[in-house]
Amino acid sequence: MLTIVQILLAILALLCFGYAIKRFVCQKKIDCLLFLILGVALICAEHYAWLDGYWLSVLKFMGINIVFASSLNLVNGYMGEFSCGHAGFMCVGAYVGGLISIILFTQNKLLGAPLLPPEMAPLLFPLIVLVAGCAAAIFGLLVALPSFKTRDDYLAIITIAANYIIIAVIINIDVVGGPRGLSGMRATVRAMENVANVPWMMIWVVLLVMVSVMMLFRLVNSTLGKGIPAVCQNEVAAEIMSVNTKKVKLVAFMVSAGIAGMAGAVYAHMFSSIYANSFGIMKSTEAMVMVYLGGMGSLSGSVMAAILFTLLIEVLRFALPALSDLMHTLPFVPDSFMISQEWKWVLIPLILILLMQFRPEGLLGNRELTQVFPRLKRLLTTARVE
């Protein structure tokens, strides 16, 4: 017999399909419908085991990277600032979302019994992700305030310092596990699976990607969002043209940090444990590589770059051990020489350096995919029949 929670979830699913169909019928646009079909295909691939667990994990991590890179592109790309500590906001979202989830739905060391029935986890999980995003947005506000008087290298130093401060504070809070990390989020996922035996994390990743990309697209194409590239081009001229640059910077930083925080909340529930040191400067460097690889000021470029970067990381996972074995076949290479997975932290910053030297505009520059391939735009927008 269906429970109330299952009925409500079915209604929400029908609303999502209804919005995509309405957009197709009324506006003659099939972008949402195509994305929804792709999302359903990914969910079915996990539910019916069409793909093995490894590739499913890669796809989910790819979705997190898409959201992570797209959120940073709002500040570093569209607004032209130089934020180098974006992983700190993801860390805040991961810990806030994970801690709330543990307290509400699982047995925990803080309060003992869960505050709410675990059956409510599927309905309240989006609210948890939203709260985690709001917490990260507040930290983004603290970084946005110094941006009123600093830019470029000075702002980069501030954001790097903020990244280190966030990690250091979390490590020294024993309530959230300290250096041992925070664990227990898998119990919330199991509670969701007890309500309905569906791949919940794939569902949340697909919804997060859809909502985040749509939110960023609507923001940068709104009246307020048009002021973001204006600040990038010339902040003084933008003020003369009556653009409230302080408001624009606040909105950009807070939205960017908030979306990164929501990605962190979903990321935390994909693993049994999270550690603050995992969100250090190298994680921020990964986001910058994806932004500059796709093109600053290109939302579709960030999506493409996140996909390519995730695949590159997985290729290196197998290529580095193979290269190490190949090196040992050479007579002059000592047996103690090993090419471990840590070498990827040499290659990732190297990719960033090469991008800045030879392709600073990235793959798409400040253009979208539909501008590079006009036929794609015509395919996504069907002609209205008179």
XYZ file of N, CA, C and O in Angstrom, residues 90 117 246 355:
16
model
N 31.777 24.914 -0.505
C 31.298 23.541 -0.656
C 31.462 22.780 0.652
O 30.609 21.963 1.020
N 10.741 11.236 12.090
C 10.701 9.872 11.551
C 11.581 9.768 10.308
O 11.543 10.652 9.441
N 27.634 47.254 -5.892
C 27.720 46.541 -4.608
C 26.646 45.461 -4.513
O 26.912 44.342 -4.066
N 46.737 26.195 -19.730
C 45.554 26.919 -20.201
C 45.794 28.420 -20.203
O 45.450 29.123 -21.158
